[in-house]
CSV table of C-alpha atoms and ligand atoms in Angstrom, one decimal:
chain,number,residue,atom,x,y,z
A,1,UNK,CA,95.6,68.8,88.8
A,2,UNK,CA,97.7,69.6,91.8
A,3,UNK,CA,96.7,72.9,93.3
A,4,UNK,CA,99.7,73.5,95.3
A,5,UNK,CA,103.4,73.5,94.7
A,6,UNK,CA,105.2,70.5,96.3
A,7,UNK,CA,108.3,68.4,96.1
A,8,UNK,CA,108.6,64.7,96.7
A,9,UNK,CA,112.0,63.0,97.0
A,10,UNK,CA,111.7,59.4,95.6
A,11,UNK,CA,115.2,58.1,95.8
A,12,UNK,CA,118.8,59.0,96.7
A,13,UNK,CA,122.1,57.5,95.7
A,14,UNK,CA,125.0,59.0,97.7
A,15,UNK,CA,124.2,62.7,97.6
A,16,UNK,CA,122.4,62.4,94.2
A,17,UNK,CA,118.6,62.7,94.4
A,18,UNK,CA,115.6,62.0,92.2
A,19,UNK,CA,112.0,63.2,92.7
A,20,UNK,CA,109.1,65.2,91.4
A,21,UNK,CA,108.1,68.8,91.7
A,22,UNK,CA,104.4,69.1,91.3
A,23,UNK,CA,102.8,72.4,90.1
A,24,UNK,CA,99.3,73.2,88.8
A,25,UNK,CA,100.8,73.3,85.3
A,26,UNK,CA,102.4,69.9,85.5
A,27,UNK,CA,105.1,67.8,87.0
A,28,UNK,CA,108.8,68.4,86.8
A,29,UNK,CA,111.0,65.3,87.1
A,30,UNK,CA,114.2,65.9,88.9
A,31,UNK,CA,117.1,66.2,88.4
A,32,UNK,CA,115.7,68.6,85.8
A,33,UNK,CA,117.4,70.6,83.0
A,34,UNK,CA,115.5,73.8,82.1
A,35,UNK,CA,116.1,75.1,78.5
A,36,UNK,CA,116.4,78.9,78.5
A,37,UNK,CA,113.7,80.9,76.7
A,38,UNK,CA,115.2,84.3,77.1
A,39,UNK,CA,112.8,86.4,75.0
A,40,UNK,CA,109.7,84.2,75.3
A,41,UNK,CA,111.2,81.7,72.9
A,42,UNK,CA,113.9,78.9,73.0
A,43,UNK,CA,115.7,80.2,70.0
A,44,UNK,CA,115.3,78.1,66.8
A,45,UNK,CA,112.7,75.8,68.5
A,46,UNK,CA,108.9,75.5,68.4
A,47,UNK,CA,107.6,75.1,72.0
A,48,UNK,CA,106.1,71.7,71.1
A,49,UNK,CA,109.6,70.6,69.9
A,50,UNK,CA,111.1,71.7,73.2
A,51,UNK,CA,108.5,69.5,74.9
A,52,UNK,CA,109.3,66.6,72.6
A,53,UNK,CA,112.9,66.7,73.8
A,54,UNK,CA,111.6,65.8,77.2
A,55,UNK,CA,111.8,69.2,78.9
A,56,UNK,CA,109.2,69.6,81.7
A,57,UNK,CA,109.9,73.3,82.5
A,58,UNK,CA,111.4,76.4,80.7
A,59,UNK,CA,113.2,79.4,82.1
A,60,UNK,CA,112.3,82.9,81.1
A,61,UNK,CA,114.5,86.0,81.7
A,62,UNK,CA,112.8,88.8,83.6
A,63,UNK,CA,115.3,91.4,82.5
A,64,UNK,CA,114.8,90.8,78.8
A,65,UNK,CA,111.0,90.4,79.0
A,66,UNK,CA,110.5,93.6,81.1
A,67,UNK,CA,112.3,95.6,78.5
A,68,UNK,CA,110.8,94.0,75.5
A,69,UNK,CA,107.8,93.4,75.1
A,70,UNK,CA,107.2,94.6,78.7
A,71,UNK,CA,105.6,92.9,81.6
A,72,UNK,CA,102.3,94.9,81.4
A,73,UNK,CA,101.9,93.9,77.7
A,74,UNK,CA,102.6,90.2,78.5
A,75,UNK,CA,100.0,90.4,81.3
A,76,UNK,CA,97.4,92.0,79.0
A,77,UNK,CA,98.0,89.3,76.4
A,78,UNK,CA,97.2,86.5,79.0
A,79,UNK,CA,100.6,85.9,80.6
A,80,UNK,CA,103.8,84.3,79.4
A,81,UNK,CA,102.5,80.8,79.0
A,82,UNK,CA,99.8,81.8,76.6
A,83,UNK,CA,101.9,84.5,74.9
A,84,UNK,CA,104.7,82.0,74.0
A,85,UNK,CA,102.4,78.9,73.7
A,86,UNK,CA,104.1,76.9,76.5
A,87,UNK,CA,101.5,75.1,78.7
A,88,UNK,CA,104.0,73.6,81.2
A,89,UNK,CA,105.7,75.3,84.2
A,90,UNK,CA,107.9,78.3,83.7
A,91,UNK,CA,110.6,79.6,86.1
A,92,UNK,CA,111.7,83.2,85.8
A,93,UNK,CA,114.9,84.6,87.1
A,94,UNK,CA,114.7,87.9,89.1
A,95,UNK,CA,116.6,90.1,86.6
A,96,UNK,CA,119.3,90.7,89.2
A,97,UNK,CA,122.0,88.8,87.5
A,98,UNK,CA,121.4,90.2,84.0
A,99,UNK,CA,120.9,93.8,85.0
A,100,UNK,CA,124.4,93.7,86.4
A,101,UNK,CA,125.9,92.0,83.4
A,102,UNK,CA,124.0,93.6,80.5
A,103,UNK,CA,122.5,97.0,81.5
A,104,UNK,CA,124.2,100.3,81.0
A,105,UNK,CA,124.8,103.0,83.6
A,106,UNK,CA,123.6,100.9,86.5
A,107,UNK,CA,123.6,102.2,90.1
A,108,UNK,CA,123.3,99.8,93.0
A,109,UNK,CA,121.8,101.0,96.3
A,110,UNK,CA,120.1,99.4,99.3
A,111,UNK,CA,116.8,100.0,97.5
A,112,UNK,CA,117.7,98.2,94.2
A,113,UNK,CA,119.3,98.8,90.9
A,114,UNK,CA,118.6,101.7,88.5
A,115,UNK,CA,119.8,101.3,85.0
A,116,UNK,CA,119.5,102.1,81.3
A,117,UNK,CA,118.1,99.5,78.9
A,118,UNK,CA,120.7,97.9,76.6
A,119,UNK,CA,117.9,97.9,74.0
A,120,UNK,CA,116.8,101.5,73.8
A,121,UNK,CA,118.5,103.4,76.6
A,122,UNK,CA,115.3,103.9,78.6
A,123,UNK,CA,115.6,104.3,82.4
A,124,UNK,CA,114.4,101.5,84.7
A,125,UNK,CA,114.5,100.4,88.3
A,126,UNK,CA,114.7,96.8,89.6
A,127,UNK,CA,114.2,96.1,93.3
A,128,UNK,CA,112.9,93.1,95.3
A,129,UNK,CA,109.4,94.6,95.1
A,130,UNK,CA,109.4,95.5,91.4
A,131,UNK,CA,111.0,92.1,90.5
A,132,UNK,CA,108.2,90.3,92.3
A,133,UNK,CA,105.6,92.4,90.6
A,134,UNK,CA,107.1,91.8,87.1
A,135,UNK,CA,107.4,88.0,87.7
A,136,UNK,CA,103.7,88.0,88.8
A,137,UNK,CA,102.6,89.8,85.7
A,138,UNK,CA,104.5,87.4,83.6
A,139,UNK,CA,102.7,84.6,85.4
A,140,UNK,CA,105.8,82.7,86.4
A,141,UNK,CA,105.2,79.4,88.3
A,142,UNK,CA,108.6,79.5,90.1
A,143,UNK,CA,109.6,83.0,91.0
A,144,UNK,CA,113.2,83.8,92.0
A,145,UNK,CA,114.2,86.3,94.8
A,146,UNK,CA,115.9,89.5,93.6
A,147,UNK,CA,119.6,89.2,94.4
A,148,UNK,CA,123.1,90.4,93.5
A,149,UNK,CA,126.4,88.7,93.2
A,150,UNK,CA,130.0,89.4,92.3
A,151,UNK,CA,132.0,87.6,89.6
A,152,UNK,CA,134.6,85.2,91.1
A,153,UNK,CA,137.4,85.5,92.2
A,154,UNK,CA,136.4,88.4,94.5
A,155,UNK,CA,137.6,89.9,97.8
A,156,UNK,CA,136.1,88.4,101.0
A,157,UNK,CA,134.5,91.7,102.0
A,158,UNK,CA,132.9,92.2,98.6
A,159,UNK,CA,131.4,88.7,98.7
A,160,UNK,CA,130.2,89.1,102.3
A,161,UNK,CA,128.6,92.6,101.7
A,162,UNK,CA,126.9,91.4,98.6
A,163,UNK,CA,125.6,88.2,100.2
A,164,UNK,CA,124.2,90.2,103.2
A,165,UNK,CA,122.5,92.7,100.8
A,166,UNK,CA,121.0,89.7,98.9
A,167,UNK,CA,119.7,88.3,102.2
A,168,UNK,CA,118.0,91.6,103.1
A,169,UNK,CA,116.5,91.6,99.6
A,170,UNK,CA,115.4,87.9,100.1
A,171,UNK,CA,113.3,89.0,103.1
A,172,UNK,CA,111.8,91.9,101.0
A,173,UNK,CA,111.2,89.5,98.1
A,174,UNK,CA,109.3,87.1,100.5
A,175,UNK,CA,107.2,90.0,101.9
A,176,UNK,CA,106.4,91.3,98.5
A,177,UNK,CA,105.6,87.9,97.0
A,178,UNK,CA,102.8,87.3,99.6
A,179,UNK,CA,100.6,84.2,99.5
A,180,UNK,CA,100.1,82.8,96.0
A,181,UNK,CA,98.9,79.2,96.1
A,182,UNK,CA,100.2,77.2,93.2
A,183,UNK,CA,103.2,79.5,92.8
A,184,UNK,CA,106.6,79.1,94.4
A,185,UNK,CA,109.2,81.5,95.5
A,186,UNK,CA,112.8,80.3,95.7
A,187,UNK,CA,115.5,81.9,97.8
A,188,UNK,CA,119.1,82.2,96.5
A,189,UNK,CA,122.1,81.2,98.5
A,190,UNK,CA,125.1,83.5,98.0
A,191,UNK,CA,128.5,83.6,99.5
A,192,UNK,CA,130.8,83.0,96.6
A,193,UNK,CA,133.5,80.4,97.3
A,194,UNK,CA,133.6,81.0,101.1
A,195,UNK,CA,132.1,78.2,103.1
A,196,UNK,CA,131.3,80.2,106.2
A,197,UNK,CA,129.5,82.8,104.1
A,198,UNK,CA,127.5,80.1,102.2
A,199,UNK,CA,126.5,78.8,105.7
A,200,UNK,CA,125.4,82.2,106.9
A,201,UNK,CA,123.4,82.7,103.7
A,202,UNK,CA,121.7,79.3,104.0
A,203,UNK,CA,120.7,80.0,107.7
A,204,UNK,CA,119.3,83.4,106.7
A,205,UNK,CA,117.2,81.9,103.9
A,206,UNK,CA,115.9,79.0,106.0
A,207,UNK,CA,114.8,81.5,108.7
A,208,UNK,CA,112.7,83.3,106.0
A,209,UNK,CA,111.4,80.0,104.6
A,210,UNK,CA,111.1,79.4,100.8
A,211,UNK,CA,109.5,76.8,98.6
A,212,UNK,CA,112.9,75.9,97.1
A,213,UNK,CA,116.5,77.1,97.3
A,214,UNK,CA,118.9,78.1,94.6
A,215,UNK,CA,122.7,78.1,94.7
A,216,UNK,CA,123.6,81.4,93.1
A,217,UNK,CA,126.9,83.1,92.4
A,218,UNK,CA,128.5,80.1,90.6
A,219,UNK,CA,129.2,79.8,86.9
A,220,UNK,CA,130.5,83.3,87.1
A,221,UNK,CA,134.0,82.6,85.9
A,222,UNK,CA,135.4,80.5,88.7
A,223,UNK,CA,136.0,77.3,86.8
A,224,UNK,CA,134.8,73.7,87.4
A,225,UNK,CA,137.2,72.9,90.2
A,226,UNK,CA,136.1,75.8,92.4
A,227,UNK,CA,132.5,75.2,91.5
A,228,UNK,CA,132.6,71.5,92.6
A,229,UNK,CA,134.5,72.5,95.7
A,230,UNK,CA,131.6,74.8,96.7
A,231,UNK,CA,129.1,72.1,95.6
A,232,UNK,CA,130.8,69.7,98.0
A,233,UNK,CA,129.2,71.6,100.9
A,234,UNK,CA,126.7,74.1,99.7
A,235,UNK,CA,123.7,71.8,98.8
A,236,UNK,CA,123.9,70.1,102.2
A,237,UNK,CA,123.4,73.4,103.9
A,238,UNK,CA,119.9,73.7,102.3
A,239,UNK,CA,116.8,71.9,103.5
A,240,UNK,CA,116.7,68.3,102.4
A,241,UNK,CA,113.0,68.3,101.6
A,242,UNK,CA,113.0,71.3,99.2
A,243,UNK,CA,114.3,71.5,95.6
A,244,UNK,CA,117.8,72.8,95.1
A,245,UNK,CA,118.5,74.7,91.9
A,246,UNK,CA,122.0,75.5,90.6
A,247,UNK,CA,121.7,78.6,88.4
A,248,UNK,CA,123.3,79.0,85.0
A,249,UNK,CA,125.0,75.5,84.8
A,250,UNK,CA,126.4,74.2,82.6
A,251,UNK,CA,128.3,71.8,80.3
A,252,UNK,CA,127.3,68.1,80.4
A,253,UNK,CA,130.2,67.2,82.8
A,254,UNK,CA,129.3,70.2,85.1
A,255,UNK,CA,125.7,68.9,85.2
A,256,UNK,CA,126.7,65.3,86.1
A,257,UNK,CA,129.1,66.6,88.8
A,258,UNK,CA,126.3,68.9,90.2
A,259,UNK,CA,123.7,66.1,90.3
A,260,UNK,CA,126.3,63.9,92.0
A,261,UNK,CA,126.6,66.6,94.7
A,262,UNK,CA,122.9,66.9,95.4
A,263,UNK,CA,121.5,69.4,92.9
A,264,UNK,CA,117.9,68.9,91.6
A,265,UNK,CA,117.5,71.6,88.9
A,266,UNK,CA,119.8,73.5,86.4
A,267,UNK,CA,119.5,75.8,83.5
A,268,UNK,CA,121.9,77.0,80.8
A,269,UNK,CA,121.9,78.7,77.4
A,270,UNK,CA,124.7,76.4,76.3
A,271,UNK,CA,122.8,73.7,74.4
A,272,UNK,CA,120.7,76.2,72.5
A,273,UNK,CA,123.4,78.8,72.0
A,274,UNK,CA,125.9,76.3,70.9
A,275,UNK,CA,123.5,74.8,68.4
A,276,UNK,CA,123.6,78.1,66.6
A,277,UNK,CA,127.4,78.2,66.5
A,278,UNK,CA,127.8,74.7,65.2
A,279,UNK,CA,128.9,73.1,68.6
A,280,UNK,CA,127.1,69.9,69.5
A,281,UNK,CA,127.4,67.4,72.3
A,282,UNK,CA,127.1,63.6,72.0
A,283,UNK,CA,127.9,60.8,74.4
A,284,UNK,CA,131.4,61.0,73.1
A,285,UNK,CA,132.0,64.6,73.9
A,286,UNK,CA,131.9,67.8,71.8
A,287,UNK,CA,131.7,67.9,68.0
A,288,UNK,CA,132.3,71.0,65.9
A,289,UNK,CA,130.1,70.5,62.8
A,290,UNK,CA,132.1,73.3,61.0
A,291,UNK,CA,135.1,71.1,60.6
A,292,UNK,CA,135.9,69.9,57.0
A,293,UNK,CA,136.1,66.3,58.3
A,294,UNK,CA,132.3,66.1,58.2
A,295,UNK,CA,131.8,67.3,54.6
A,296,UNK,CA,131.6,63.8,53.1
A,297,UNK,CA,130.4,61.9,56.2
A,298,UNK,CA,127.1,60.1,55.6
A,299,UNK,CA,126.8,59.0,59.2
A,300,UNK,CA,124.6,60.7,61.8
A,301,UNK,CA,126.0,62.9,64.6
A,302,UNK,CA,125.3,60.2,67.1
A,303,UNK,CA,124.0,56.7,66.0
A,304,UNK,CA,122.4,56.1,69.4
A,305,UNK,CA,120.4,59.4,69.3
A,306,UNK,CA,116.8,59.4,68.3
A,307,UNK,CA,116.4,63.2,67.7
A,308,UNK,CA,115.3,64.4,64.2
A,309,UNK,CA,118.8,65.7,63.4
A,310,UNK,CA,120.3,62.2,64.0
A,311,UNK,CA,117.4,60.2,62.7
A,312,UNK,CA,117.1,61.9,59.3
A,313,UNK,CA,120.3,63.8,58.5
A,314,UNK,CA,123.9,63.1,57.9
A,315,UNK,CA,126.9,64.9,59.3
A,316,UNK,CA,127.6,66.0,55.7
A,317,UNK,CA,124.2,67.7,55.5
A,318,UNK,CA,124.5,69.3,58.9
A,319,UNK,CA,127.9,70.6,57.9
A,320,UNK,CA,126.6,71.9,54.6
A,321,UNK,CA,123.6,73.8,56.0
A,322,UNK,CA,125.8,75.3,58.8
A,323,UNK,CA,128.4,76.5,56.4
A,324,UNK,CA,125.6,77.9,54.1
A,325,UNK,CA,124.1,79.8,57.0
A,326,UNK,CA,120.7,78.0,56.5
A,327,UNK,CA,118.2,78.5,59.3
A,328,UNK,CA,117.5,74.7,59.5
A,329,UNK,CA,121.1,74.3,60.8
A,330,UNK,CA,120.2,76.2,64.0
A,331,UNK,CA,116.9,74.2,64.3
A,332,UNK,CA,118.5,70.8,63.9
A,333,UNK,CA,121.6,71.4,66.0
A,334,UNK,CA,119.6,73.0,68.8
A,335,UNK,CA,117.1,70.2,68.8
A,336,UNK,CA,119.9,67.6,69.0
A,337,UNK,CA,121.6,69.4,71.9
A,338,UNK,CA,118.4,69.8,73.9
A,339,UNK,CA,117.5,66.2,73.2
A,340,UNK,CA,121.0,65.1,74.4
A,341,UNK,CA,120.7,67.1,77.6
A,342,UNK,CA,117.3,65.7,78.4
A,343,UNK,CA,118.5,62.1,77.7
A,344,UNK,CA,121.3,62.8,80.1
A,345,UNK,CA,118.9,63.9,82.8
A,346,UNK,CA,116.7,60.9,82.2
A,347,UNK,CA,119.6,58.5,82.5
A,348,UNK,CA,120.7,60.1,85.7
A,349,UNK,CA,117.2,59.9,87.1
A,350,UNK,CA,117.0,56.2,86.3
A,351,UNK,CA,120.5,55.5,87.7
A,352,UNK,CA,119.7,57.3,91.0
A,353,UNK,CA,116.4,55.3,91.2
A,354,UNK,CA,118.3,52.1,90.7
A,355,UNK,CA,121.2,53.0,93.0
A,356,UNK,CA,123.7,52.8,90.1
A,357,UNK,CA,124.8,56.4,89.8
A,358,UNK,CA,128.5,55.6,90.2
A,359,UNK,CA,128.4,53.1,87.3
A,360,UNK,CA,126.5,55.7,85.2
A,361,UNK,CA,129.2,58.3,86.0
A,362,UNK,CA,132.0,55.9,85.1
A,363,UNK,CA,130.4,55.1,81.8
A,364,UNK,CA,129.7,58.8,81.1
A,365,UNK,CA,133.3,59.7,81.5
A,366,UNK,CA,134.7,56.6,79.7
A,367,UNK,CA,132.7,57.3,76.6
A,368,UNK,CA,133.7,61.0,76.5
A,369,UNK,CA,137.3,59.9,76.9
A,370,UNK,CA,137.1,57.9,73.7
A,371,UNK,CA,136.3,61.1,71.8
A,372,UNK,CA,134.3,61.5,68.6
A,373,UNK,CA,134.1,58.6,66.1
A,374,UNK,CA,137.1,58.3,63.7
A,375,UNK,CA,136.8,60.4,60.5
A,376,UNK,CA,136.0,58.3,57.4
B,1,ZN,ZN1,120.6,63.7,68.0
C-alpha cells in the first residue's frame, strides 16, 4: 500500500498524457473520469457496480453532504468511504461552486460565503477554513481548495477580482489543510477565458505549491469552442509533473478534446443524470431511448458494448421500462453510460501509451459522424 500521494507520468502523445496517481486507497489510472456521487451515492448504481464499470475514483459534493446528512455525522459513522461503501479514492469539491449555484440568500465576503440551505433554509457559512475542515471530516482523499468563479461570459474586472479572491482563498486553504500524509490538496486555476489572468492564477498557485492543479471556471456556459480555446493554453501553465483536473466536464467529445490538450482528470454528472432521462451515449453518438423507433427493436443499444444493459437487454426492453417509469431503466441506462465513459478513458490511455492518439481521435469522430444504427 502506498502511503503517500504521488503521480507518475508514463507516456505522452502530443499534449495528451497517461499515468497513474497513487493513493493509500488505490491507484487512479489517468486520464481518469470520476463519476459523481453527489449525496454519497452515484444515483441508481451500487458502489460495486460503479467499480465494475472501471471507475478508480468517485467525486463527492461537499455542499450537499454538509447539509445532509452533515459532515459531523459522516465522521461519527466512520467517514464517507465506510458510510457509502466505497473503498477506493474519493475526491470532494470545496462546496464553493455549488453554494453559488444552489444556495439561497448567499452573501460573498473576503471571509467566505454565508447562505441558507436549499434543503431546509438553515444558515451556514463556507470559508476556506470551514471547507478544509468539512472535507477532512468526510475523509476525502483529494481535497479541493475553496474558490469562487463567475459564469461566462463575464466582464474582465469581474473575472480578475474573482480570480484574485480565489488565489487568496487558495493560500488560506493550504494553511488550513496542514500536513496530512496520504491526502492531497489541489489548487484551482481561475481566470475565465482571459489568457493573462489564467497565467497570473497559475503562477500564484505554483508559488503556494499543491499536490495537483485543477482548471476551474469552465463548463459554466461558455460552449465548447471557448473551452477548447482556453484549454489550448491553460494546462501548459500548470506543473508538468502534477495531475491536472478539469472540473465539471463533460460530454464525450469534450472529454476527448480535453485529454488531447493535456488534461488528466475529469468529472461530470452527465452520464449518470442522462441515464435517468433516457439519454445514452454509444460509439455512434447520442441515442434517445424514449423514441418510438426503439419499441420493436430487438438489438442491443451497442453491439460492441459488454455492459449488462447491452449484454442482456434489447432496445425494445429499455424503451419499455423507461416509458413505464420502472426503476431498472435508470439502473441499466446509467450503468451503460458509465461503462461507455470508462471504456472511452481506457481507449485513450491505451492510444496515448502506443502513440496513436491522433488515429484514435479520427476513429472516434468518424464513428459518431455515422450516427446511430438505422431503424429496423
Ligand atoms: Zn452498454
